[in-house]
mmCIF file of C-alpha atoms and ligand atoms in Angstrom:
data_model
loop_
_atom_site.group_PDB
_atom_site.id
_atom_site.type_symbol
_atom_site.label_atom_id
_atom_site.label_comp_id
_atom_site.label_asym_id
_atom_site.label_seq_id
_atom_site.Cartn_x
_atom_site.Cartn_y
_atom_site.Cartn_z
ATOM 1 C CA UNK A 806 -156.177 -55.489 6.468
ATOM 2 C CA UNK A 807 -158.072 -52.181 6.220
ATOM 3 C CA UNK A 808 -156.164 -48.933 6.045
ATOM 4 C CA UNK A 809 -157.104 -45.328 6.723
ATOM 5 C CA UNK A 810 -155.225 -42.191 7.630
ATOM 6 C CA UNK A 811 -155.097 -41.967 11.413
ATOM 7 C CA UNK A 812 -157.656 -39.459 12.665
ATOM 8 C CA UNK A 813 -157.066 -36.709 15.263
ATOM 9 C CA UNK A 814 -153.735 -35.085 15.927
ATOM 10 C CA UNK A 815 -151.848 -37.428 18.232
ATOM 11 C CA UNK A 816 -148.233 -36.889 19.116
ATOM 12 C CA UNK A 817 -146.211 -39.247 16.835
ATOM 13 C CA UNK A 818 -144.675 -40.690 20.015
ATOM 14 C CA UNK A 819 -148.116 -42.088 20.967
ATOM 15 C CA UNK A 820 -148.271 -43.965 17.644
ATOM 16 C CA UNK A 821 -144.745 -45.262 18.169
ATOM 17 C CA UNK A 822 -145.693 -46.584 21.635
ATOM 18 C CA UNK A 823 -148.750 -48.288 20.108
ATOM 19 C CA UNK A 824 -146.538 -49.892 17.463
ATOM 20 C CA UNK A 825 -144.220 -51.095 20.196
ATOM 21 C CA UNK A 826 -147.110 -52.862 21.938
ATOM 22 C CA UNK A 827 -147.899 -54.607 18.670
ATOM 23 C CA UNK A 828 -144.285 -55.708 18.176
ATOM 24 C CA UNK A 829 -144.263 -57.064 21.732
ATOM 25 C CA UNK A 830 -147.116 -59.395 20.662
ATOM 26 C CA UNK A 831 -145.738 -60.273 17.229
ATOM 27 C CA UNK A 832 -142.143 -60.957 18.196
ATOM 28 C CA UNK A 833 -142.534 -64.116 20.358
ATOM 29 C CA UNK A 834 -144.832 -65.624 17.687
ATOM 30 C CA UNK A 835 -142.324 -64.938 14.945
ATOM 31 C CA UNK A 836 -139.418 -66.154 17.065
ATOM 32 C CA UNK A 837 -141.229 -69.463 17.650
ATOM 33 C CA UNK A 838 -142.197 -69.911 13.982
ATOM 34 C CA UNK A 839 -140.743 -72.460 11.598
ATOM 35 C CA UNK A 840 -139.862 -69.584 9.224
ATOM 36 C CA UNK A 841 -137.396 -68.139 11.743
ATOM 37 C CA UNK A 842 -136.043 -71.572 12.805
ATOM 38 C CA UNK A 843 -134.018 -70.094 15.659
ATOM 39 C CA UNK A 844 -132.897 -73.576 16.805
ATOM 40 C CA UNK A 845 -131.365 -74.131 13.365
ATOM 41 C CA UNK A 846 -129.739 -70.695 13.475
ATOM 42 C CA UNK A 847 -128.218 -71.405 16.905
ATOM 43 C CA UNK A 848 -126.538 -74.476 15.466
ATOM 44 C CA UNK A 849 -124.531 -72.492 12.902
ATOM 45 C CA UNK A 850 -124.270 -70.477 9.714
ATOM 46 C CA UNK A 851 -124.763 -66.873 8.641
ATOM 47 C CA UNK A 852 -128.197 -66.066 7.229
ATOM 48 C CA UNK A 853 -127.014 -62.848 5.615
ATOM 49 C CA UNK A 854 -128.184 -62.630 2.008
ATOM 50 C CA UNK A 855 -125.470 -62.792 -0.669
ATOM 51 C CA UNK A 856 -126.484 -59.473 -2.259
ATOM 52 C CA UNK A 857 -126.142 -57.585 1.015
ATOM 53 C CA UNK A 858 -122.859 -59.296 1.833
ATOM 54 C CA UNK A 859 -121.505 -58.199 -1.533
ATOM 55 C CA UNK A 860 -122.736 -54.605 -1.220
ATOM 56 C CA UNK A 861 -121.587 -54.137 2.387
ATOM 57 C CA UNK A 862 -118.220 -55.764 1.702
ATOM 58 C CA UNK A 863 -115.809 -57.249 4.229
ATOM 59 C CA UNK A 864 -116.958 -56.859 7.826
ATOM 60 C CA UNK A 865 -114.266 -58.882 9.582
ATOM 61 C CA UNK A 866 -112.921 -56.957 12.582
ATOM 62 C CA UNK A 867 -115.198 -53.971 11.923
ATOM 63 C CA UNK A 868 -117.748 -52.545 14.340
ATOM 64 C CA UNK A 869 -121.337 -52.784 13.097
ATOM 65 C CA UNK A 870 -124.457 -51.175 14.562
ATOM 66 C CA UNK A 871 -127.731 -52.800 13.459
ATOM 67 C CA UNK A 872 -130.755 -50.503 13.837
ATOM 68 C CA UNK A 873 -134.181 -52.172 14.337
ATOM 69 C CA UNK A 874 -132.494 -55.539 14.715
ATOM 70 C CA UNK A 875 -135.640 -57.506 15.661
ATOM 71 C CA UNK A 876 -134.579 -60.882 17.217
ATOM 72 C CA UNK A 877 -130.954 -60.414 16.182
ATOM 73 C CA UNK A 878 -130.671 -63.033 13.422
ATOM 74 C CA UNK A 879 -129.200 -60.584 10.909
ATOM 75 C CA UNK A 880 -127.055 -58.947 13.609
ATOM 76 C CA UNK A 881 -125.580 -62.297 14.647
ATOM 77 C CA UNK A 882 -125.194 -63.332 11.018
ATOM 78 C CA UNK A 883 -122.856 -60.341 10.626
ATOM 79 C CA UNK A 884 -121.124 -61.451 13.850
ATOM 80 C CA UNK A 885 -120.554 -64.893 12.356
ATOM 81 C CA UNK A 886 -118.877 -63.133 9.427
ATOM 82 C CA UNK A 887 -116.472 -61.497 11.871
ATOM 83 C CA UNK A 888 -118.085 -58.135 12.737
ATOM 84 C CA UNK A 889 -118.180 -56.759 16.291
ATOM 85 C CA UNK A 890 -121.913 -56.182 16.567
ATOM 86 C CA UNK A 891 -124.398 -54.044 18.470
ATOM 87 C CA UNK A 892 -128.130 -54.380 17.795
ATOM 88 C CA UNK A 893 -130.914 -51.972 18.749
ATOM 89 C CA UNK A 894 -134.658 -52.502 18.878
ATOM 90 C CA UNK A 895 -137.502 -50.958 20.880
ATOM 91 C CA UNK A 896 -139.098 -54.361 21.555
ATOM 92 C CA UNK A 897 -138.078 -55.889 24.889
ATOM 93 C CA UNK A 898 -139.148 -59.288 23.467
ATOM 94 C CA UNK A 899 -136.876 -58.810 20.453
ATOM 95 C CA UNK A 900 -133.914 -57.744 22.570
ATOM 96 C CA UNK A 901 -134.425 -60.623 25.056
ATOM 97 C CA UNK A 902 -134.496 -63.168 22.215
ATOM 98 C CA UNK A 903 -131.429 -61.616 20.595
ATOM 99 C CA UNK A 904 -129.514 -61.709 23.907
ATOM 100 C CA UNK A 905 -130.415 -65.353 24.417
ATOM 101 C CA UNK A 906 -129.178 -66.228 20.899
ATOM 102 C CA UNK A 907 -126.016 -64.186 21.485
ATOM 103 C CA UNK A 908 -125.219 -66.175 24.641
ATOM 104 C CA UNK A 909 -124.692 -69.221 22.377
ATOM 105 C CA UNK A 910 -123.389 -67.517 19.249
ATOM 106 C CA UNK A 911 -121.351 -64.444 20.226
ATOM 107 C CA UNK A 912 -121.295 -63.386 23.893
ATOM 108 C CA UNK A 913 -119.525 -60.135 22.922
ATOM 109 C CA UNK A 914 -122.595 -58.974 20.952
ATOM 110 C CA UNK A 915 -124.445 -56.093 22.625
ATOM 111 C CA UNK A 916 -128.216 -55.570 22.345
ATOM 112 C CA UNK A 917 -129.855 -52.312 23.426
ATOM 113 C CA UNK A 918 -133.567 -51.707 23.979
ATOM 114 C CA UNK A 919 -134.393 -48.224 22.658
ATOM 115 C CA UNK A 920 -136.451 -46.255 20.186
ATOM 116 C CA UNK A 921 -134.053 -45.696 17.313
ATOM 117 C CA UNK A 922 -134.882 -41.975 17.224
ATOM 118 C CA UNK A 923 -133.794 -41.646 20.901
ATOM 119 C CA UNK A 924 -130.707 -43.826 20.583
ATOM 120 C CA UNK A 925 -128.016 -41.196 21.365
ATOM 121 C CA UNK A 926 -129.461 -41.070 24.915
ATOM 122 C CA UNK A 927 -128.870 -44.830 25.320
ATOM 123 C CA UNK A 928 -125.663 -45.662 23.456
ATOM 124 C CA UNK A 929 -122.192 -44.144 23.114
ATOM 125 C CA UNK A 930 -119.567 -44.432 20.429
ATOM 126 C CA UNK A 931 -119.399 -44.593 16.656
ATOM 127 C CA UNK A 932 -119.364 -47.590 14.305
ATOM 128 C CA UNK A 933 -117.591 -48.472 11.059
ATOM 129 C CA UNK A 934 -120.883 -49.725 9.600
ATOM 130 C CA UNK A 935 -124.457 -48.757 10.445
ATOM 131 C CA UNK A 936 -126.853 -51.332 8.975
ATOM 132 C CA UNK A 937 -130.652 -51.436 8.749
ATOM 133 C CA UNK A 938 -132.922 -53.536 6.560
ATOM 134 C CA UNK A 939 -136.217 -55.137 5.501
ATOM 135 C CA UNK A 940 -139.252 -53.421 6.983
ATOM 136 C CA UNK A 941 -137.736 -50.618 9.033
ATOM 137 C CA UNK A 942 -138.332 -47.081 7.695
ATOM 138 C CA UNK A 943 -142.156 -47.150 7.662
ATOM 139 C CA UNK A 944 -142.182 -47.402 11.467
ATOM 140 C CA UNK A 945 -140.398 -44.067 11.832
ATOM 141 C CA UNK A 946 -142.336 -40.800 11.984
ATOM 142 C CA UNK A 947 -139.337 -38.515 11.360
ATOM 143 C CA UNK A 948 -136.819 -39.485 8.709
ATOM 144 C CA UNK A 949 -134.668 -36.378 9.205
ATOM 145 C CA UNK A 950 -134.214 -37.308 12.868
ATOM 146 C CA UNK A 951 -133.435 -40.911 11.808
ATOM 147 C CA UNK A 952 -130.738 -39.650 9.420
ATOM 148 C CA UNK A 953 -129.259 -37.462 12.200
ATOM 149 C CA UNK A 954 -129.083 -40.538 14.453
ATOM 150 C CA UNK A 955 -127.490 -42.584 11.646
ATOM 151 C CA UNK A 956 -124.882 -39.867 10.974
ATOM 152 C CA UNK A 957 -124.234 -39.495 14.723
ATOM 153 C CA UNK A 958 -123.273 -43.182 15.007
ATOM 154 C CA UNK A 959 -121.326 -43.480 11.736
ATOM 155 C CA UNK A 960 -117.587 -43.207 12.387
ATOM 156 C CA UNK A 961 -115.581 -40.819 10.170
ATOM 157 C CA UNK A 962 -114.677 -42.906 7.108
ATOM 158 C CA UNK A 963 -117.506 -45.340 7.900
ATOM 159 C CA UNK A 964 -120.811 -45.848 6.112
ATOM 160 C CA UNK A 965 -124.496 -46.658 6.480
ATOM 161 C CA UNK A 966 -126.087 -49.425 4.419
ATOM 162 C CA UNK A 967 -129.871 -49.647 3.990
ATOM 163 C CA UNK A 968 -131.812 -52.435 2.261
ATOM 164 C CA UNK A 969 -135.516 -51.706 2.248
ATOM 165 C CA UNK A 970 -138.738 -52.363 0.370
ATOM 166 C CA UNK A 971 -139.299 -49.693 -2.280
ATOM 167 C CA UNK A 972 -141.784 -46.877 -1.564
ATOM 168 C CA UNK A 973 -143.290 -47.407 -5.052
ATOM 169 C CA UNK A 974 -144.186 -50.976 -4.045
ATOM 170 C CA UNK A 975 -146.090 -49.647 -1.036
ATOM 171 C CA UNK A 976 -148.507 -47.887 -3.410
ATOM 172 C CA UNK A 977 -149.936 -51.246 -4.480
ATOM 173 C CA UNK A 978 -153.162 -52.761 -3.183
ATOM 174 C CA UNK A 979 -152.230 -55.949 -1.350
ATOM 175 C CA UNK A 980 -155.854 -57.172 -1.292
ATOM 176 C CA UNK A 981 -155.768 -58.033 -4.989
ATOM 177 C CA UNK A 982 -155.349 -61.811 -5.166
ATOM 178 C CA UNK A 983 -154.892 -62.280 -8.929
ATOM 179 C CA UNK A 984 -151.643 -61.150 -10.631
ATOM 180 C CA UNK A 985 -152.621 -57.528 -11.279
ATOM 181 C CA UNK A 986 -150.996 -54.293 -10.098
ATOM 182 C CA UNK A 987 -153.525 -51.844 -8.699
ATOM 183 C CA UNK A 988 -152.459 -48.548 -7.150
ATOM 184 C CA UNK A 989 -154.098 -47.827 -3.806
ATOM 185 C CA UNK A 990 -151.863 -45.641 -1.636
ATOM 186 C CA UNK A 991 -150.180 -42.298 -2.250
ATOM 187 C CA UNK A 992 -146.473 -42.389 -3.060
ATOM 188 C CA UNK A 993 -145.810 -39.348 -0.901
ATOM 189 C CA UNK A 994 -145.904 -39.761 2.838
ATOM 190 C CA UNK A 995 -148.117 -37.560 4.948
ATOM 191 C CA UNK A 996 -147.551 -36.242 8.427
ATOM 192 C CA UNK A 997 -150.309 -38.494 9.762
ATOM 193 C CA UNK A 998 -149.511 -42.193 9.543
ATOM 194 C CA UNK A 999 -151.616 -44.788 7.799
ATOM 195 C CA UNK A 1000 -153.494 -46.906 10.335
ATOM 196 C CA UNK A 1001 -153.987 -50.618 9.732
ATOM 197 C CA UNK A 1002 -156.588 -52.248 11.961
ATOM 198 C CA UNK A 1003 -154.685 -55.426 12.619
ATOM 199 C CA UNK A 1004 -152.197 -57.721 11.046
ATOM 200 C CA UNK A 1005 -150.963 -61.194 11.738
ATOM 201 C CA UNK A 1006 -147.230 -61.578 11.141
ATOM 202 C CA UNK A 1007 -146.321 -62.945 7.692
ATOM 203 C CA UNK A 1008 -144.375 -65.732 9.428
ATOM 204 C CA UNK A 1009 -147.471 -66.774 11.416
ATOM 205 C CA UNK A 1010 -150.495 -66.059 9.177
ATOM 206 C CA UNK A 1011 -152.915 -68.168 11.232
ATOM 207 C CA UNK A 1012 -152.470 -66.097 14.415
ATOM 208 C CA UNK A 1013 -154.688 -63.031 14.620
ATOM 209 C CA UNK A 1014 -153.309 -60.178 16.654
ATOM 210 C CA UNK A 1015 -155.441 -57.288 17.850
ATOM 211 C CA UNK A 1016 -154.164 -53.763 17.756
ATOM 212 C CA UNK A 1017 -153.457 -50.948 15.357
ATOM 213 C CA UNK A 1018 -150.342 -50.515 13.327
ATOM 214 C CA UNK A 1019 -149.331 -46.977 12.333
ATOM 215 C CA UNK A 1020 -146.874 -46.515 9.490
ATOM 216 C CA UNK A 1021 -145.468 -43.513 7.674
ATOM 217 C CA UNK A 1022 -144.763 -43.291 3.954
ATOM 218 C CA UNK A 1023 -141.328 -42.012 2.930
ATOM 219 C CA UNK A 1024 -140.489 -41.411 -0.705
ATOM 220 C CA UNK A 1025 -137.095 -42.366 -2.079
ATOM 221 C CA UNK A 1026 -136.314 -38.639 -2.320
ATOM 222 C CA UNK A 1027 -137.115 -38.257 1.397
ATOM 223 C CA UNK A 1028 -134.645 -41.030 2.282
ATOM 224 C CA UNK A 1029 -131.812 -39.676 0.126
ATOM 225 C CA UNK A 1030 -132.349 -36.046 1.101
ATOM 226 C CA UNK A 1031 -132.483 -36.924 4.810
ATOM 227 C CA UNK A 1032 -129.124 -38.742 4.640
ATOM 228 C CA UNK A 1033 -127.487 -36.060 2.483
ATOM 229 C CA UNK A 1034 -128.886 -33.369 4.807
ATOM 230 C CA UNK A 1035 -127.250 -35.137 7.774
ATOM 231 C CA UNK A 1036 -123.845 -34.776 6.071
ATOM 232 C CA UNK A 1037 -123.534 -38.257 4.527
ATOM 233 C CA UNK A 1038 -122.324 -38.785 0.953
ATOM 234 C CA UNK A 1039 -124.447 -41.120 -1.170
ATOM 235 C CA UNK A 1040 -122.191 -43.783 -2.726
ATOM 236 C CA UNK A 1041 -124.908 -45.732 -4.546
ATOM 237 C CA UNK A 1042 -128.639 -46.260 -4.773
ATOM 238 C CA UNK A 1043 -129.754 -49.514 -6.416
ATOM 239 C CA UNK A 1044 -133.346 -50.455 -7.180
ATOM 240 C CA UNK A 1045 -134.334 -54.123 -7.392
ATOM 241 C CA UNK A 1046 -137.291 -56.023 -8.952
ATOM 242 C CA UNK A 1047 -137.548 -58.304 -5.903
ATOM 243 C CA UNK A 1048 -138.182 -57.959 -2.190
ATOM 244 C CA UNK A 1049 -137.427 -59.908 0.976
ATOM 245 C CA UNK A 1050 -140.956 -61.048 1.804
ATOM 246 C CA UNK A 1051 -144.336 -61.647 0.129
ATOM 247 C CA UNK A 1052 -145.595 -58.067 -0.250
ATOM 248 C CA UNK A 1053 -148.447 -59.101 -2.582
ATOM 249 C CA UNK A 1054 -150.385 -62.402 -2.422
ATOM 250 C CA UNK A 1055 -149.369 -63.495 -5.951
ATOM 251 C CA UNK A 1056 -145.626 -62.940 -5.615
ATOM 252 C CA UNK A 1057 -143.376 -65.941 -6.273
ATOM 253 C CA UNK A 1058 -140.294 -66.887 -4.275
ATOM 254 C CA UNK A 1059 -137.155 -67.794 -6.215
ATOM 255 C CA UNK A 1060 -134.523 -70.347 -5.261
ATOM 256 C CA UNK A 1061 -132.450 -67.360 -4.069
ATOM 257 C CA UNK A 1062 -135.107 -66.553 -1.436
ATOM 258 C CA UNK A 1063 -136.261 -63.241 -2.996
ATOM 259 C CA UNK A 1064 -139.929 -62.612 -3.860
ATOM 260 C CA UNK A 1065 -140.753 -61.417 -7.398
ATOM 261 C CA UNK A 1066 -143.772 -60.486 -9.526
ATOM 262 C CA UNK A 1067 -144.938 -63.325 -11.792
ATOM 263 C CA UNK A 1068 -143.948 -63.267 -15.450
ATOM 264 C CA UNK A 1069 -146.147 -61.082 -17.635
ATOM 265 C CA UNK A 1070 -146.360 -58.141 -15.232
ATOM 266 C CA UNK A 1071 -144.230 -55.066 -15.972
ATOM 267 C CA UNK A 1072 -140.982 -54.910 -14.007
ATOM 268 C CA UNK A 1073 -141.040 -52.341 -11.251
ATOM 269 C CA UNK A 1074 -138.808 -51.586 -8.281
ATOM 270 C CA UNK A 1075 -139.775 -53.617 -5.226
ATOM 271 C CA UNK A 1076 -136.810 -52.825 -3.018
ATOM 272 C CA UNK A 1077 -133.734 -50.606 -2.920
ATOM 273 C CA UNK A 1078 -130.302 -50.669 -1.386
ATOM 274 C CA UNK A 1079 -128.116 -47.702 -0.661
ATOM 275 C CA UNK A 1080 -124.794 -46.921 0.866
ATOM 276 C CA UNK A 1081 -123.819 -43.493 2.213
ATOM 277 C CA UNK A 1082 -120.522 -42.634 3.856
ATOM 278 C CA UNK A 1083 -119.280 -40.160 6.409
ATOM 279 C CA UNK A 1084 -116.200 -38.392 5.099
ATOM 280 C CA UNK A 1085 -113.012 -39.097 7.086
ATOM 281 C CA UNK A 1086 -111.972 -36.398 9.548
ATOM 282 C CA UNK A 1087 -109.429 -34.037 8.047
ATOM 283 C CA UNK A 1088 -105.982 -33.956 9.654
ATOM 284 C CA UNK A 1089 -105.627 -31.057 12.136
ATOM 285 C CA UNK A 1090 -103.342 -29.020 9.830
ATOM 286 C CA UNK A 1091 -105.932 -29.117 7.000
ATOM 287 C CA UNK A 1092 -108.759 -28.163 9.362
ATOM 288 C CA UNK A 1093 -106.976 -25.008 10.527
ATOM 289 C CA UNK A 1094 -106.397 -23.817 6.939
ATOM 290 C CA UNK A 1095 -103.185 -22.632 5.245
ATOM 291 C CA UNK A 1096 -100.400 -21.828 7.738
ATOM 292 C CA UNK A 1097 -99.024 -18.330 7.733
ATOM 293 C CA UNK A 1098 -95.236 -18.173 7.299
ATOM 294 C CA UNK A 1099 -95.039 -15.885 10.342
ATOM 295 C CA UNK A 1100 -93.878 -12.809 8.355
HETATM 296 C C1 LIG B 1130 -139.836 -55.826 10.158
HETATM 297 S S1 LIG B 1130 -138.846 -55.828 11.579
HETATM 298 C C2 LIG B 1130 -137.233 -55.729 10.916
HETATM 299 C C3 LIG B 1130 -136.749 -57.101 10.644
HETATM 300 C C4 LIG B 1130 -135.257 -57.127 10.581
HETATM 301 N N1 LIG B 1130 -134.801 -56.672 9.334
HETATM 302 C C5 LIG B 1130 -134.688 -58.495 10.879
HETATM 303 O O1 LIG B 1130 -133.521 -58.534 11.149
HETATM 304 O O2 LIG B 1130 -135.387 -59.495 10.853
HETATM 305 C C6 LIG B 1130 -139.001 -54.181 12.208
HETATM 306 C C7 LIG B 1130 -138.350 -54.032 13.561
HETATM 307 O O3 LIG B 1130 -138.349 -52.646 13.885
HETATM 308 C C8 LIG B 1130 -138.569 -52.523 15.273
HETATM 309 N N2 LIG B 1130 -139.002 -51.132 15.463
HETATM 310 C C9 LIG B 1130 -140.094 -50.521 14.950
HETATM 311 N N3 LIG B 1130 -140.104 -49.228 15.275
HETATM 312 C C10 LIG B 1130 -138.989 -48.999 16.010
HETATM 313 C C11 LIG B 1130 -138.434 -47.857 16.644
HETATM 314 N N4 LIG B 1130 -139.051 -46.666 16.591
HETATM 315 N N5 LIG B 1130 -137.255 -47.980 17.319
HETATM 316 C C12 LIG B 1130 -136.628 -49.187 17.403
HETATM 317 N N6 LIG B 1130 -137.115 -50.316 16.832
HETATM 318 C C13 LIG B 1130 -138.277 -50.224 16.143
HETATM 319 C C14 LIG B 1130 -139.574 -53.607 15.601
HETATM 320 O O4 LIG B 1130 -139.575 -53.955 16.971
HETATM 321 C C15 LIG B 1130 -139.082 -54.735 14.696
HETATM 322 O O5 LIG B 1130 -138.187 -55.564 15.393
#
């Protein structure tokens, strides 16, 4: 995988449409892969990871909006834990697969095909929990707009939960095969995305896909400031020395499913989780300020 900053000055929307074409090719391959095992998922069980379950807390009876839901496995895992779920993805293949799974698992689940940054034009309402995870933020050219969308859909008293690979981990050169950490990419995102010539999905490494992937770097400060700027209150930010997929060739998977650096390398953050809440609406009498006594 070769990377370079995208040349020219294209409208970010053009890059997003190109990424969508790529996801339309990747998604059916991933959905059919042994790693996803959709037949096994249909037959039962939540695949939600224990750490996320613990950090999100009880979801039973709560409304949950899953942004960039892919084929809906995580969305429907929350549904199996009792949430009333809505999933959103810009891939028609992803949404079609999610709807077909939902027909067997939870027919009340709703799946919407939309670019997450345009979502208010496609979906109404607010949700107790807005959830997004594992390989999502790099696809978005405008994190402030993303945070506005997140805040728009978070009900008063509700929260957003994000679990994502750490921007520091994205600095590392993933061509290095031996257990060695070599910095290659800038920590700070630039307006122009990084362009990767092609990539086969991790779940299907033997299938070569043609196309260009465009991704934007976002520092941890960018993520936090975007959410705070949209009026959300940061409840916690946790950094973790493991990640949900094999980011570097020499990573090792533990019995808990997480991928870690081998022993002997310095510990560094490979992913982060955060929760940010929307303050409850104030009662009408508090909003209108102290009452005059009429004198
Ligand atoms: C790495 S996958 C996320 C995987 C997900 N955590 C899961 O449940 O398996 C990234 C997803 O983001 C979607 N995506 C990328 N850019 C998007 C955008 N601008 N709007 C909506 N979905 C987008 C892709 O179609 C893909 O399904």
